[in-house]
PDB file of C-alpha atoms in Angstrom:
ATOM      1  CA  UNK A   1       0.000   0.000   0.000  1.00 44.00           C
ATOM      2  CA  UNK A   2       1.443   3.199  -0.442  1.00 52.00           C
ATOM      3  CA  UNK A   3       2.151   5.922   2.015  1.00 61.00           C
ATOM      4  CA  UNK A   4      -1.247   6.644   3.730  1.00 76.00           C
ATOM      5  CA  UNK A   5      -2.092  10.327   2.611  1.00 89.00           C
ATOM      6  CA  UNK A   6      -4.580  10.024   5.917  1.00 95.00           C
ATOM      7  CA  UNK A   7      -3.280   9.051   9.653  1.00 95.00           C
ATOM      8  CA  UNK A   8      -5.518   7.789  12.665  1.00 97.00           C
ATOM      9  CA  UNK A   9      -3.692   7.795  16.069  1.00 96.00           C
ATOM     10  CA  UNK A  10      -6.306   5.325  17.778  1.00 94.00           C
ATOM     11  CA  UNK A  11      -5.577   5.351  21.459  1.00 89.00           C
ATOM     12  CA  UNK A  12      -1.760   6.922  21.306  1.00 88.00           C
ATOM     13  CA  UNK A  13      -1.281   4.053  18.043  1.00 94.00           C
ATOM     14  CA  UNK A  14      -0.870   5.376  14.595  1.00 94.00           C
ATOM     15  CA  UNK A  15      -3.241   3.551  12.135  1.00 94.00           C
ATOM     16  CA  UNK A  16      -3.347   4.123   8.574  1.00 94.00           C
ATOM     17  CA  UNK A  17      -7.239   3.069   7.541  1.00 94.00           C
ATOM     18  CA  UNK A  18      -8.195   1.089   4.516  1.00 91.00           C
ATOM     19  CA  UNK A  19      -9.938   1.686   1.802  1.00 92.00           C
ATOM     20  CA  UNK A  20     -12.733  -0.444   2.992  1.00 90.00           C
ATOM     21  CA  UNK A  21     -12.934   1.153   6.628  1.00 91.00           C
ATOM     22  CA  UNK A  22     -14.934   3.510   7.971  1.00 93.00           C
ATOM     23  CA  UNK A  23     -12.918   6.591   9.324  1.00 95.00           C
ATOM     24  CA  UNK A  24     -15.322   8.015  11.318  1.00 95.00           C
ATOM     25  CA  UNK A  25     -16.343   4.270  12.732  1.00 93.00           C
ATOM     26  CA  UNK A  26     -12.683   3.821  13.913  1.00 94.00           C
ATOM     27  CA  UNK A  27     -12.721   7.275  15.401  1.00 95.00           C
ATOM     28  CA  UNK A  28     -15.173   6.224  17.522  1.00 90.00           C
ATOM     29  CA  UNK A  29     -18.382   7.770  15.798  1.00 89.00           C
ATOM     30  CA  UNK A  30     -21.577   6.335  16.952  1.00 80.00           C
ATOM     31  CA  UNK A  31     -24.683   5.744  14.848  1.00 77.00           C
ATOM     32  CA  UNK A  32     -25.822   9.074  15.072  1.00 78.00           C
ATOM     33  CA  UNK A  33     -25.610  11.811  12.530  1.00 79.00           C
ATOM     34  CA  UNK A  34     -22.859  13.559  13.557  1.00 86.00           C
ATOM     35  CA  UNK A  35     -20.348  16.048  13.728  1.00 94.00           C
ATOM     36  CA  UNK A  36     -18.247  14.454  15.672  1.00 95.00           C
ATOM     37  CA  UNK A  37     -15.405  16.963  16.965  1.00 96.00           C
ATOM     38  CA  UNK A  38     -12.114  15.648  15.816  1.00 97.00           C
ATOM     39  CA  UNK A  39      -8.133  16.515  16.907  1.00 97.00           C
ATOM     40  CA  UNK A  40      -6.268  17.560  13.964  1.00 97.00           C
ATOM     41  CA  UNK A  41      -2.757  17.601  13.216  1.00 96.00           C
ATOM     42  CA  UNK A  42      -1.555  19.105   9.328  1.00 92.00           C
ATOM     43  CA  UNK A  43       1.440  17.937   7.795  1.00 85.00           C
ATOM     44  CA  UNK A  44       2.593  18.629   4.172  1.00 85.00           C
ATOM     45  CA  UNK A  45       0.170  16.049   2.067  1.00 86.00           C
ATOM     46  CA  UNK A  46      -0.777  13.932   5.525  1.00 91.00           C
ATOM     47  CA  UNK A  47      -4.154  14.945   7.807  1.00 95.00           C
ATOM     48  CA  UNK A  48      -3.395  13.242  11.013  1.00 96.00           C
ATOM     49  CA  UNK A  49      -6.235  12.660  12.896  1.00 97.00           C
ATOM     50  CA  UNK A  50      -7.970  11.388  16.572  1.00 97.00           C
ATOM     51  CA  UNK A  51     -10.699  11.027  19.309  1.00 94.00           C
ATOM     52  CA  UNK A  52      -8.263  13.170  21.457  1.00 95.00           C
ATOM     53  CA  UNK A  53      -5.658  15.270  21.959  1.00 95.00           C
ATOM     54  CA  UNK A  54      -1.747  14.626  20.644  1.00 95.00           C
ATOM     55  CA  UNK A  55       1.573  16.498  20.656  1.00 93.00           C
ATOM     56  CA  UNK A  56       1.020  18.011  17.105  1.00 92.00           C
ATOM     57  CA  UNK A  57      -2.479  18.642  16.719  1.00 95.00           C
ATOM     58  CA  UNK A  58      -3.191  21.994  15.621  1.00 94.00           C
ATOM     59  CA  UNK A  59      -6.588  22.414  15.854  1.00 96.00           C
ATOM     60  CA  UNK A  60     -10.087  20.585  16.894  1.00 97.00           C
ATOM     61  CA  UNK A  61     -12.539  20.046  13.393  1.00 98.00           C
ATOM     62  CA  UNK A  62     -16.701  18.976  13.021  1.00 97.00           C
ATOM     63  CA  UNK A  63     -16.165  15.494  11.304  1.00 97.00           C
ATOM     64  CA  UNK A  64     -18.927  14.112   9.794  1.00 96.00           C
ATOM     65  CA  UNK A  65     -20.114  11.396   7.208  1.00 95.00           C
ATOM     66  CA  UNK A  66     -23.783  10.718   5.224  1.00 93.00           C
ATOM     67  CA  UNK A  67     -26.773   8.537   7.345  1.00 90.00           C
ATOM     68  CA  UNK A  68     -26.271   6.328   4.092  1.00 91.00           C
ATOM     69  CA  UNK A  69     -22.349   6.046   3.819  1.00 92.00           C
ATOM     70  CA  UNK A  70     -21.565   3.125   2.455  1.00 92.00           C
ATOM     71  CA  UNK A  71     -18.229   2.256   4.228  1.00 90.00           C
ATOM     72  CA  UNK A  72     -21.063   2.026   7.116  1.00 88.00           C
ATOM     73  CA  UNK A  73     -23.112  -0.217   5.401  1.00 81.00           C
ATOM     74  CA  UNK A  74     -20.332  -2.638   4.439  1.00 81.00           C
ATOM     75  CA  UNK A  75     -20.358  -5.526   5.686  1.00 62.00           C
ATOM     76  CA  UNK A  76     -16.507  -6.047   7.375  1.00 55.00           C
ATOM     77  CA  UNK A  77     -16.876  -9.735   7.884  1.00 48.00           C
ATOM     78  CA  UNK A  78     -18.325 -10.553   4.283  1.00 55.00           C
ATOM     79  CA  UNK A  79     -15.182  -8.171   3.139  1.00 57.00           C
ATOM     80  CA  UNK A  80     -12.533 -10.570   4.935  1.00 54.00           C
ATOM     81  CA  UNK A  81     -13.854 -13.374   3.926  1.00 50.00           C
ATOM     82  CA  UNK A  82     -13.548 -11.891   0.223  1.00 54.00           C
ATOM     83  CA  UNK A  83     -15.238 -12.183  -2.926  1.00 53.00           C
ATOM     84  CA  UNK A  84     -15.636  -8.250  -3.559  1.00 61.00           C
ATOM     85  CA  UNK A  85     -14.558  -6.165  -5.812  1.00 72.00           C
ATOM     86  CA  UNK A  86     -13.023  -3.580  -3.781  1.00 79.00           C
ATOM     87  CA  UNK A  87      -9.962  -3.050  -3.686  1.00 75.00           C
ATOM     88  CA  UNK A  88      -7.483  -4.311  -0.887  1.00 71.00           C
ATOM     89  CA  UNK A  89      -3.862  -2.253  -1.864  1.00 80.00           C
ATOM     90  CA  UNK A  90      -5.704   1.128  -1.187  1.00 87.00           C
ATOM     91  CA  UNK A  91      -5.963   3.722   1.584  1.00 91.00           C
ATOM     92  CA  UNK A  92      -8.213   6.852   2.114  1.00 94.00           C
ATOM     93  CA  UNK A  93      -7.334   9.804  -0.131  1.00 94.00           C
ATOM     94  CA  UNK A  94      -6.862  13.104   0.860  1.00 95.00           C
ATOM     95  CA  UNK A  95      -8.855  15.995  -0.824  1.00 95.00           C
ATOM     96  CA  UNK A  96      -9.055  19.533  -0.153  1.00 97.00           C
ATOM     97  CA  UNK A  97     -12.338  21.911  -1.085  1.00 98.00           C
ATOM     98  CA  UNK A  98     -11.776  25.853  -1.161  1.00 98.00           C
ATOM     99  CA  UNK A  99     -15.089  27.736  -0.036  1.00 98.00           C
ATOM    100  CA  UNK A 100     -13.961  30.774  -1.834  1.00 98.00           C
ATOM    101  CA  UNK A 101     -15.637  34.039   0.079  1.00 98.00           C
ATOM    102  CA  UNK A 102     -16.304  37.222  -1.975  1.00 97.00           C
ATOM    103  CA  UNK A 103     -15.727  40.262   0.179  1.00 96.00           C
ATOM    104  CA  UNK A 104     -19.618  41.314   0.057  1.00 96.00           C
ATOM    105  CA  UNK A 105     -19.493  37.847   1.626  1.00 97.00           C
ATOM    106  CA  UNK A 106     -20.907  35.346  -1.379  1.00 98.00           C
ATOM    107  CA  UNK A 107     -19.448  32.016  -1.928  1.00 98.00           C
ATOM    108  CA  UNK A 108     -18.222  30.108  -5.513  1.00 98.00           C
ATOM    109  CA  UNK A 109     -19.389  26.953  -6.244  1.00 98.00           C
ATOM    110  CA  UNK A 110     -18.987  24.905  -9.672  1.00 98.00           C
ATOM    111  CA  UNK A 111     -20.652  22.512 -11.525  1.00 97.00           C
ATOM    112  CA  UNK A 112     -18.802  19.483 -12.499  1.00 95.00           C
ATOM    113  CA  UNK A 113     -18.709  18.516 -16.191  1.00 93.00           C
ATOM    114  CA  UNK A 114     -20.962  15.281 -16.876  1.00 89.00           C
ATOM    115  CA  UNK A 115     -18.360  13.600 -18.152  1.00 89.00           C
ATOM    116  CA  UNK A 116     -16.135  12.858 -15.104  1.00 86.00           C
ATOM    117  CA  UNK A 117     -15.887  10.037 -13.769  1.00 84.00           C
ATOM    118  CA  UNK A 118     -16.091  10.853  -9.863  1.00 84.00           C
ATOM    119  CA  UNK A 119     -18.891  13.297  -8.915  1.00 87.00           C
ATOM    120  CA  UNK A 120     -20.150  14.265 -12.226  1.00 90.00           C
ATOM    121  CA  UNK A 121     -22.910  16.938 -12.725  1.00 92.00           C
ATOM    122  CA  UNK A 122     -22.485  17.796  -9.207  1.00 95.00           C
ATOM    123  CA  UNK A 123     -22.139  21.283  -7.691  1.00 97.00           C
ATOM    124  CA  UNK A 124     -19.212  21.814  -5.912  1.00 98.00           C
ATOM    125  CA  UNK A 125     -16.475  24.049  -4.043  1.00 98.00           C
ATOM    126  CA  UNK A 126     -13.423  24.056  -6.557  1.00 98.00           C
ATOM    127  CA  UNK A 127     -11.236  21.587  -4.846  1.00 96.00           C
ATOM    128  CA  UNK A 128      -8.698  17.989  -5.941  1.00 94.00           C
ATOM    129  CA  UNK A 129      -5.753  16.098  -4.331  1.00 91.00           C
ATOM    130  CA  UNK A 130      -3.267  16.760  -2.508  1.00 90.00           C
ATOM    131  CA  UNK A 131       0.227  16.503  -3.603  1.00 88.00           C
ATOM    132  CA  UNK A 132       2.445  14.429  -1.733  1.00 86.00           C
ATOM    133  CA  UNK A 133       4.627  17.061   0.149  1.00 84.00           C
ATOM    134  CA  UNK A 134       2.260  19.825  -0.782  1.00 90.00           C
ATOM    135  CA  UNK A 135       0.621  22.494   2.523  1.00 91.00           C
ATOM    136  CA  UNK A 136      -3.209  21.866   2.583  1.00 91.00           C
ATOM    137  CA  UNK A 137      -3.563  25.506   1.654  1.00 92.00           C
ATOM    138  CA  UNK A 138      -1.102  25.283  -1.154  1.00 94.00           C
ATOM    139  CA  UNK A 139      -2.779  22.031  -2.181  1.00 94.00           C
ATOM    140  CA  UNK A 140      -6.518  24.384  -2.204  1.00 96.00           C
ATOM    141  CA  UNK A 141      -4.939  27.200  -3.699  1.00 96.00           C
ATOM    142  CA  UNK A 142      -4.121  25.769  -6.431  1.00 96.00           C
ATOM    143  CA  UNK A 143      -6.859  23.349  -7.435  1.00 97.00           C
ATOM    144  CA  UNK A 144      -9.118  26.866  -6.996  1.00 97.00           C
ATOM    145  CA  UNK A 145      -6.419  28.186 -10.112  1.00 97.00           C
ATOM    146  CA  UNK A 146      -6.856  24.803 -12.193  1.00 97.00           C
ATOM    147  CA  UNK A 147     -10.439  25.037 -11.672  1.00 97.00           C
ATOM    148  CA  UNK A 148     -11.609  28.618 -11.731  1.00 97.00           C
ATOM    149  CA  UNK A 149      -8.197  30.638 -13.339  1.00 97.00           C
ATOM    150  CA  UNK A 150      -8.414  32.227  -9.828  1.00 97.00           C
ATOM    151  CA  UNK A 151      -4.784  32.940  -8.499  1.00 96.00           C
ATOM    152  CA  UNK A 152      -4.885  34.379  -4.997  1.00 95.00           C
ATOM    153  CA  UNK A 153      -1.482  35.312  -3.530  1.00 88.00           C
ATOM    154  CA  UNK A 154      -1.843  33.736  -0.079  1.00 87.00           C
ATOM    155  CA  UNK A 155      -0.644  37.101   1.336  1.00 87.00           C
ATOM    156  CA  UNK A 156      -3.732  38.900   0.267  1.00 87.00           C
ATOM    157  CA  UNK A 157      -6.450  35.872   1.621  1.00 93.00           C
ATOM    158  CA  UNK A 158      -7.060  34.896   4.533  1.00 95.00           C
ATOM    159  CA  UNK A 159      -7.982  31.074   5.548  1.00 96.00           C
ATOM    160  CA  UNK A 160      -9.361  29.037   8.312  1.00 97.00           C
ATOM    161  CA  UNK A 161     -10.254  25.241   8.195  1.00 97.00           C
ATOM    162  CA  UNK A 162     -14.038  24.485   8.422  1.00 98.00           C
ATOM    163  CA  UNK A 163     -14.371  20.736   9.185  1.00 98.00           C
ATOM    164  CA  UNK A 164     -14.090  17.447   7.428  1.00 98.00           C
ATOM    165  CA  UNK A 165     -16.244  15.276   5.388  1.00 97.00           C
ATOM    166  CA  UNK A 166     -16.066  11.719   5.101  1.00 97.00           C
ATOM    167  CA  UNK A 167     -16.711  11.332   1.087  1.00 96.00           C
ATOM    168  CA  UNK A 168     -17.436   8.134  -0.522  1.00 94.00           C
ATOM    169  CA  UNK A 169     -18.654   7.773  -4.593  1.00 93.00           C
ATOM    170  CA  UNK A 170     -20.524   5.922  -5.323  1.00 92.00           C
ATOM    171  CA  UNK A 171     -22.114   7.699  -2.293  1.00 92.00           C
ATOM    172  CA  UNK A 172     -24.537   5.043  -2.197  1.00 92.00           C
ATOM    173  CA  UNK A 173     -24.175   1.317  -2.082  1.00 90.00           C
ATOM    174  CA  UNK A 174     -27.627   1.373  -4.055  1.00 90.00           C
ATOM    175  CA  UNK A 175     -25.371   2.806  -6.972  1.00 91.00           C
ATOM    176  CA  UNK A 176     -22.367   0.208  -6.336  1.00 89.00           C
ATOM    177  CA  UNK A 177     -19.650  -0.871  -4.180  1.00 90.00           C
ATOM    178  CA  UNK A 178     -17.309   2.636  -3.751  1.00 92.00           C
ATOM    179  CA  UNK A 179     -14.541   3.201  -6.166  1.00 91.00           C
ATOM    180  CA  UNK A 180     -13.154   6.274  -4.414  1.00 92.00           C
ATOM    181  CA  UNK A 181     -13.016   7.101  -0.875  1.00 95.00           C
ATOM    182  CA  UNK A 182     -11.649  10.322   0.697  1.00 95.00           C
ATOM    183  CA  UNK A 183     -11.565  12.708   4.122  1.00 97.00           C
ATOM    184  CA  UNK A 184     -12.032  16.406   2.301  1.00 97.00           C
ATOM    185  CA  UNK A 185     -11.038  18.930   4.284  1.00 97.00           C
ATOM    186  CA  UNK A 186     -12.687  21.982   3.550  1.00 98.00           C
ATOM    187  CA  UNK A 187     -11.278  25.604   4.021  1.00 98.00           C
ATOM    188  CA  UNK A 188     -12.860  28.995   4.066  1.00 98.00           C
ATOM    189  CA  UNK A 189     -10.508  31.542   1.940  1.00 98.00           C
ATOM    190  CA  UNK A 190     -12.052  34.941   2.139  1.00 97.00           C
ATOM    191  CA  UNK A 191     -10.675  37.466  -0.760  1.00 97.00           C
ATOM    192  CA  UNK A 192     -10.545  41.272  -0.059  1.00 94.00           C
ATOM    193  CA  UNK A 193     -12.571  41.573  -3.832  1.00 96.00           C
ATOM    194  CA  UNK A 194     -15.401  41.519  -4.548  1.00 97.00           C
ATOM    195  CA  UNK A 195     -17.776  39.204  -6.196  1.00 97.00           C
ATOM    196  CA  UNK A 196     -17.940  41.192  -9.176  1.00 97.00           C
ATOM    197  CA  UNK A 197     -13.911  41.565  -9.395  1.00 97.00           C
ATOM    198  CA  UNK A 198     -13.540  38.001  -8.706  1.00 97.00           C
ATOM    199  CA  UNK A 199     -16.043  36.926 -11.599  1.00 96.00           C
ATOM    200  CA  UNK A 200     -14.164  39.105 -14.271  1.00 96.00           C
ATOM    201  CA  UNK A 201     -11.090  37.240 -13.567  1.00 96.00           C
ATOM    202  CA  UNK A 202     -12.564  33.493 -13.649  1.00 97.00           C
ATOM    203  CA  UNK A 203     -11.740  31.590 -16.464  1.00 96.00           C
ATOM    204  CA  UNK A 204     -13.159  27.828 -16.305  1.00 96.00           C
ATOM    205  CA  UNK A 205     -11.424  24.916 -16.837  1.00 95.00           C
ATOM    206  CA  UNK A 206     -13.751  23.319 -19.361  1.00 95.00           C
ATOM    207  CA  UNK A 207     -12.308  19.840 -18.434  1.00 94.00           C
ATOM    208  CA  UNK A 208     -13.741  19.913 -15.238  1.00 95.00           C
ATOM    209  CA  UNK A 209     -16.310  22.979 -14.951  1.00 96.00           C
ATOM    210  CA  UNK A 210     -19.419  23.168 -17.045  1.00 96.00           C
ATOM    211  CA  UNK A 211     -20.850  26.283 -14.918  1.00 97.00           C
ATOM    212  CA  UNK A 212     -20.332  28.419 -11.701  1.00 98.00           C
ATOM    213  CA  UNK A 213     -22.253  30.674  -9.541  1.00 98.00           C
ATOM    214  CA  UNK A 214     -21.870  32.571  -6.579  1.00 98.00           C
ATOM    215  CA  UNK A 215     -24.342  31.711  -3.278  1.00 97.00           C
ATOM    216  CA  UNK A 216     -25.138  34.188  -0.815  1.00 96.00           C
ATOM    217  CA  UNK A 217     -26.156  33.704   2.711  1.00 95.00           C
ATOM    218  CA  UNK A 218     -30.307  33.272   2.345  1.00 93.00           C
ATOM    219  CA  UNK A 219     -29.706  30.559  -0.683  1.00 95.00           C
ATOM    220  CA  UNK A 220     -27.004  29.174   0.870  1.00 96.00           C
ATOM    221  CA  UNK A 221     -28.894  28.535   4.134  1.00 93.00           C
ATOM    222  CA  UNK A 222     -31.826  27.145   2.277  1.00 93.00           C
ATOM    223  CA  UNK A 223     -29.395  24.447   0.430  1.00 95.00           C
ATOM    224  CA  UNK A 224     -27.780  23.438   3.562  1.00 93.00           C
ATOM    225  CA  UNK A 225     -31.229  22.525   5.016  1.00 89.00           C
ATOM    226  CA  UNK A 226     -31.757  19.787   2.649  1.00 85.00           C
ATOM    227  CA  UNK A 227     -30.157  17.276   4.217  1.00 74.00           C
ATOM    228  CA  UNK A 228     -29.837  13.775   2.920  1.00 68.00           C
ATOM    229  CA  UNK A 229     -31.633  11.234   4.873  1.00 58.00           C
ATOM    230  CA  UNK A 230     -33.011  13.521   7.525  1.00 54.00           C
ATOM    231  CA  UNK A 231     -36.179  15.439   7.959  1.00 49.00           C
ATOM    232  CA  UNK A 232     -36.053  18.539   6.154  1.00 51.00           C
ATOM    233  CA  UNK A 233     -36.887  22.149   7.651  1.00 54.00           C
ATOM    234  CA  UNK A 234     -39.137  24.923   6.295  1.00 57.00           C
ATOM    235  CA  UNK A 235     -37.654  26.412   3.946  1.00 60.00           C
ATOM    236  CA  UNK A 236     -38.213  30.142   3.509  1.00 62.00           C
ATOM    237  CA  UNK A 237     -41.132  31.728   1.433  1.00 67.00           C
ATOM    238  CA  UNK A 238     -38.871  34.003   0.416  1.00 81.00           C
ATOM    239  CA  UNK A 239     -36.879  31.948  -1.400  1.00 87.00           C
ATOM    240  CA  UNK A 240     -36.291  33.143  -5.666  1.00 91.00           C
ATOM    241  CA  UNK A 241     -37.245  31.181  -7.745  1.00 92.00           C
ATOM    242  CA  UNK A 242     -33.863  30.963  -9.416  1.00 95.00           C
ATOM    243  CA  UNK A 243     -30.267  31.767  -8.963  1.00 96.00           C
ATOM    244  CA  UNK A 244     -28.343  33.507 -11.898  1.00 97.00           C
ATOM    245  CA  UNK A 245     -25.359  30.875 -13.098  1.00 97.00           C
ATOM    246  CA  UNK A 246     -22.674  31.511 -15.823  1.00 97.00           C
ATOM    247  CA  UNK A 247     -22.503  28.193 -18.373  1.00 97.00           C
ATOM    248  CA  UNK A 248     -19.789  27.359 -20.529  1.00 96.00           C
ATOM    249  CA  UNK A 249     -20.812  26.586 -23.804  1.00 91.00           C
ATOM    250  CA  UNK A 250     -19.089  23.863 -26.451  1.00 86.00           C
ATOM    251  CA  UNK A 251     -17.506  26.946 -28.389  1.00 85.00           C
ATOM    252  CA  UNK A 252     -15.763  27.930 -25.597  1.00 84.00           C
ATOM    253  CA  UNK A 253     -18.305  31.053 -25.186  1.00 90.00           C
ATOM    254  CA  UNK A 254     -20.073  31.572 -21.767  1.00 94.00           C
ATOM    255  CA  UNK A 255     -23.731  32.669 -21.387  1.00 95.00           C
ATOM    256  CA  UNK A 256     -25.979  33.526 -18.054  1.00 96.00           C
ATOM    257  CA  UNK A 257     -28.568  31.264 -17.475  1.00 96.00           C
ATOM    258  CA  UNK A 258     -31.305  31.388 -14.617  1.00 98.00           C
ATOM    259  CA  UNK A 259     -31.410  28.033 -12.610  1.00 97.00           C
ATOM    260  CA  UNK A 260     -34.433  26.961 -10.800  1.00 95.00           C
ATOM    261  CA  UNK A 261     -33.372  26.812  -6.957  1.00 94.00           C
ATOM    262  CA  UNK A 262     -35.223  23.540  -6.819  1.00 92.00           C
ATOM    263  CA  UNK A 263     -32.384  22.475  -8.406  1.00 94.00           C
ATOM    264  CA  UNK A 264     -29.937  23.139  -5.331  1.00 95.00           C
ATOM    265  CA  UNK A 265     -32.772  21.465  -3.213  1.00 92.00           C
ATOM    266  CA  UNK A 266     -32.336  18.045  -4.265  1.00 92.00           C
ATOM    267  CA  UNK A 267     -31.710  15.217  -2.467  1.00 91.00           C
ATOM    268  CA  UNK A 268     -29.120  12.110  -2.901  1.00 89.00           C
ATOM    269  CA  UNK A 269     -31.246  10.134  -5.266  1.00 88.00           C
ATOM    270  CA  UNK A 270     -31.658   6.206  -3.922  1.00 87.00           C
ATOM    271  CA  UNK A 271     -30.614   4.935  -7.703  1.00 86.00           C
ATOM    272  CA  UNK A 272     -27.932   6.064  -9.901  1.00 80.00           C
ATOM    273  CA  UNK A 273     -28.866   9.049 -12.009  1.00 77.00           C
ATOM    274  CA  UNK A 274     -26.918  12.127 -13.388  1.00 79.00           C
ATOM    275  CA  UNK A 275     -29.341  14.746 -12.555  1.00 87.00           C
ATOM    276  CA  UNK A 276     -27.070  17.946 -11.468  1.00 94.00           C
ATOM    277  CA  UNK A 277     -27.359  19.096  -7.662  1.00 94.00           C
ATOM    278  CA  UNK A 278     -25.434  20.459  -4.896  1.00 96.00           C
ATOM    279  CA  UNK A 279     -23.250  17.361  -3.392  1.00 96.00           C
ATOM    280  CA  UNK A 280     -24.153  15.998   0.522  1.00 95.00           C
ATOM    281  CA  UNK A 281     -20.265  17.453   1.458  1.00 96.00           C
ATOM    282  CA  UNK A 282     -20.985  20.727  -0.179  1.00 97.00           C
ATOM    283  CA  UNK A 283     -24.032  21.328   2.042  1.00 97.00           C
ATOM    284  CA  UNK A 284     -22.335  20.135   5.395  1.00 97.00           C
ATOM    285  CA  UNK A 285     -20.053  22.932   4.202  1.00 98.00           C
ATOM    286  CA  UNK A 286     -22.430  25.700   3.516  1.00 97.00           C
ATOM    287  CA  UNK A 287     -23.604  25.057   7.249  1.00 96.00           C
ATOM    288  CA  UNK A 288     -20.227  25.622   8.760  1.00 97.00           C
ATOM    289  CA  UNK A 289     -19.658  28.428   6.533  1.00 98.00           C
ATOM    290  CA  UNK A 290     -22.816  30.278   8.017  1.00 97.00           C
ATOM    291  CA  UNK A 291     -21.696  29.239  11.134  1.00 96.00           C
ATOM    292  CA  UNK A 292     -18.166  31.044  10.624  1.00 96.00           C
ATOM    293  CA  UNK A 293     -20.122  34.135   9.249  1.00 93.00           C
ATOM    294  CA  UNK A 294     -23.010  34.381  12.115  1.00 87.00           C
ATOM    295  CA  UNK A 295     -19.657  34.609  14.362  1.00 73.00           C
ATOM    296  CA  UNK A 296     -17.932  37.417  12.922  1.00 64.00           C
ATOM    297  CA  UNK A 297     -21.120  38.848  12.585  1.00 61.00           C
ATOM    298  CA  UNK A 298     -21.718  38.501  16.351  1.00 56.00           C
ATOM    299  CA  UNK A 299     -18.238  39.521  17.460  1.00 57.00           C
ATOM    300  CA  UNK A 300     -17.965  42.801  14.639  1.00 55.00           C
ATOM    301  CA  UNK A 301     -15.432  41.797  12.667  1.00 51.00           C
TER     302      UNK A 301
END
């Protein structure tokens, strides 16, 4: 197996998890829903992780998972005993998610071409691997450049890790037995432009993006309430109708298009199906981002 891009220190004992195992199981989650707070220790391309403090950690995270995870649902005993598909010579990835913050406080998120073969049609923060050896920030940076054409000098962001999301795809064993599984950590970078400055300097990666849009608080807050696998809240009656979204077209041309905020709304579906909506992580995100902002709303800053 190669070098384990994610470390569990289980009791004092480093652990590297397999692919097969459940992160947040081993970390001592219970059946709930979660978050579960989680010590945190950053090295360059390595998250080191556990239940409790260690020399190293650097901070304390929300860690959380879907109700339907499938690394949950597996069955560990049928998996020794073999006859699966999945593989055996693989660890847990390491993937880092920018929430990009405007200065008049909106958020980026992208749309992920439908031809990919991991999350496709989904809408997402800009975000990718981690190079071995590479700082988590670098590592967000510059998937946010590959993505988006966004190059932010880290001297004129600022950054703070939101949490960490236990990502699986297929995220449902419905769909299949999982071909990828990773921990994404997401990070908040807030830019001193605007929305509007920021926008006139994107410049998609047509590989990977098929649209963008920017999400302010009310929308945002309205997403993150639709929750997969849980009872869903009111949502507002204030809510638009639709959201304004910039699509690539096939001759490389862009055009604004108005998408129905039902769209945003939907759930995980139970089969396999490519219709485009905002990804389970992406909406754990969204929470902790209004989190962050209700703070430095309360404290003025």
């Amino acid at each position: 197996m190669a070098a384990s891009r994610v470390l569990l220190l289980l009791s004092g004992r480093p652990v590297s998890p397999s692919f097969t195992q459940s992160v947040c199981r081993l970390l001592g989650a219970g059946p709930g829903l979660g978050p579960w707070p989680t010590h945190c220790g950053f090295k360059r391309g390595r998250l080191v992780l556990s239940d409790r403090p260690f020399p190293g950690a650097s901070t304390t995270l929300p860690l959380q998972r879907p109700p339907f995870c499938p690394f949950v649902a597996l069955d560990q005993q049928q998996l020794r005993a073999g006859g699966t598909e999945l593989p055996t010579n693989r660890g847990v990835d390491l993937g880092v998610a920018v929430i990009l913050q405007s200065s008049d406080q909106t958020v980026l998120l992208t749309r992920r071409t439908s031809t990919l073969s991991l999350s496709p049609n989904l809408w997402v923060p800009p975000g990718g691997h981690v190079e071995l050896d590479e700082e988590l920030l670098d590592g967000g940076l510059r998937e946010l450049w590959e993505e988006s054409g966004l190059q932010l000098p880290q001297d004129q962001v600022s950054w703070v890790p939101l949490g960490l999301w236990e990502s699986a795809y297929p995220p449902r064993l419905s769909w299949g037995l999982p071909k990828y599984h990773h921990i994404i950590l997401y990070l908040l970078v807030v830019s001193q432009e605007s929305q509007q400055q920021l926008q006139a300097r994107i410049q998609p990666n047509p590989n990977e993006v098929s649209a963008f849009m920017w999400l302010g608080p009310d929308v945002a807050a309205a997403v993150a309430t639709m929750e997969d696998g849980t009872e869903t809240r009111h949502l507002p009656q204030e809510l638009p109708p639709s959201i304004l979204i910039v699509e690539l077209k096939e001759d490389g041309g862009a055009r604004r298009l108005a998408l129905p905020v039902s769209t945003l709304l939907r759930t995980t579906p139970t089969t396999a199906e490519g219709k485009e909506r905002v990804s389970s992580g992406t909406k754990f995100a969204l929470r902790l981002w209004l989190q962050h902002l209700g703070r430095k709303r309360w404290d003025g800053s």
